[in-house]
């Protein structure tokens, strides 16, 4: 089994910054793609950013320079640096990871429990 635990969320004023972390633990061979999603009340969950094991990044909004995804493969952690936060960034943020288990022939998707980010003055 694999656990993904997010941290770093909270309340921040517009223009502020937060850094989300997601640490993976459990019994697995490796973690391939990782991503951050978010869900606002009344809306569908949407991808914010993704990163491959080799470090290739992709963003839902390519010209959005406010968010930066990164990862630490040695410690199985993915980060989301969020700068110049806006009220519309308020959402529950979820970590997603595609994990290869020992002896498995394909990756399996796992999700964290989600963490609240609120941008409000």
Coordinates of C-alpha atoms in Angstrom, one line a residue:
X1 CA 0.0 0.0 0.0
X2 CA 1.1 3.6 -0.7
X3 CA 0.3 6.7 1.3
X4 CA 0.5 10.2 0.1
X5 CA 0.5 12.9 2.7
X6 CA 0.2 16.6 1.8
X7 CA 1.3 19.5 3.9
X8 CA 1.9 23.2 3.7
X9 CA -1.6 24.5 3.0
X10 CA -3.4 27.2 5.0
X11 CA -4.7 30.7 4.9
X12 CA -2.8 33.4 3.0
X13 CA -3.5 36.9 1.9
X14 CA -3.7 37.7 -1.8
X15 CA -0.2 38.1 -3.2
X16 CA 1.2 35.8 -0.7
X17 CA 3.0 32.5 -1.2
X18 CA 2.7 28.9 -0.1
X19 CA 4.7 25.8 -0.7
X20 CA 2.8 22.5 -0.7
X21 CA 4.6 19.2 -0.1
X22 CA 3.5 15.7 -0.7
X23 CA 5.4 12.8 0.7
X24 CA 4.9 9.2 -0.5
X25 CA 5.5 6.2 1.8
X26 CA 4.8 2.5 1.7
X27 CA 5.9 -0.5 -0.3
X28 CA 6.7 0.3 -3.9
X29 CA 9.5 0.1 -6.5
X30 CA 9.4 3.6 -7.8
X31 CA 7.2 6.6 -8.4
X32 CA 6.8 7.8 -12.0
X33 CA 4.6 10.8 -12.8
X34 CA 3.4 13.0 -10.0
X35 CA 1.0 15.9 -10.1
X36 CA -1.0 18.4 -8.2
X37 CA -4.8 18.8 -8.7
X38 CA -7.2 21.1 -7.1
X39 CA -11.0 21.3 -6.5
X40 CA -13.0 24.3 -5.6
X41 CA -16.6 24.1 -4.3
X42 CA -19.0 23.3 -7.0
X43 CA -16.3 22.6 -9.6
X44 CA -14.6 19.5 -10.9
X45 CA -11.2 18.5 -9.9
X46 CA -8.6 20.0 -12.3
X47 CA -4.9 19.4 -12.8
X48 CA -2.6 22.2 -11.8
X49 CA 0.8 20.9 -12.7
X50 CA 2.5 17.6 -13.4
X51 CA 6.1 16.3 -13.4
X52 CA 7.7 13.2 -14.8
X53 CA 10.3 11.2 -13.0
X54 CA 13.0 12.7 -15.1
X55 CA 11.8 16.2 -14.2
X56 CA 9.7 17.2 -17.3
X57 CA 7.1 19.7 -16.1
X58 CA 3.7 20.5 -17.5
X59 CA 1.2 23.0 -16.3
X60 CA -2.5 23.5 -16.9
X61 CA -1.8 27.1 -17.7
X62 CA 1.6 27.1 -19.5
X63 CA 2.1 30.8 -19.2
X64 CA 1.3 30.8 -15.5
X65 CA 4.6 31.7 -13.9
X66 CA 3.0 31.8 -10.4
X67 CA 3.2 28.0 -9.8
X68 CA 6.3 25.8 -9.9
X69 CA 6.3 22.0 -9.5
X70 CA 9.4 20.1 -8.4
X71 CA 10.3 16.8 -6.9
X72 CA 12.8 15.0 -4.9
X73 CA 13.1 11.4 -6.1
X74 CA 15.4 10.3 -3.4
X75 CA 12.8 11.1 -0.7
X76 CA 9.7 10.5 -2.8
X77 CA 8.4 14.1 -2.4
X78 CA 6.7 16.4 -4.8
X79 CA 6.4 20.2 -4.2
X80 CA 4.2 23.0 -5.5
X81 CA 5.5 26.5 -5.0
X82 CA 2.7 28.9 -5.3
X83 CA 3.4 32.6 -5.6
X84 CA 1.3 35.7 -6.0
X85 CA -1.8 33.8 -4.9
X86 CA -5.2 35.0 -5.8
X87 CA -8.6 34.4 -4.3
X88 CA -9.5 32.2 -7.2
X89 CA -6.7 29.8 -6.2
X90 CA -8.7 28.9 -3.1
X91 CA -9.3 25.1 -3.3
X92 CA -8.5 21.8 -1.8
X93 CA -5.2 20.7 -3.4
X94 CA -4.6 17.0 -4.0
X95 CA -1.4 15.1 -4.7
X96 CA -1.4 12.4 -7.3
X97 CA 1.2 9.8 -8.0
X98 CA 1.6 6.9 -10.5
X99 CA 3.4 4.2 -8.5
X100 CA 5.1 1.0 -9.7
X101 CA 4.8 -1.7 -7.2
X102 CA 7.3 -4.5 -6.7
X103 CA 6.6 -7.2 -9.3
X104 CA 3.9 -5.1 -11.0
X105 CA 3.8 -4.6 -14.8
X106 CA 2.0 -1.2 -14.7
X107 CA 1.7 1.9 -12.6
X108 CA -1.2 2.5 -10.3
X109 CA -2.6 5.9 -9.4
X110 CA -2.8 7.1 -5.8
X111 CA -4.2 10.2 -4.3
X112 CA -3.5 12.2 -1.1
X113 CA -6.3 13.2 1.2
X114 CA -6.2 16.8 0.1
X115 CA -5.2 20.0 1.8
X116 CA -7.0 23.3 2.0
X117 CA -5.6 26.4 0.5
X118 CA -7.5 29.6 1.2
X119 CA -6.6 33.0 -0.3
X120 CA -8.4 35.7 1.5
X121 CA -7.7 39.1 2.9

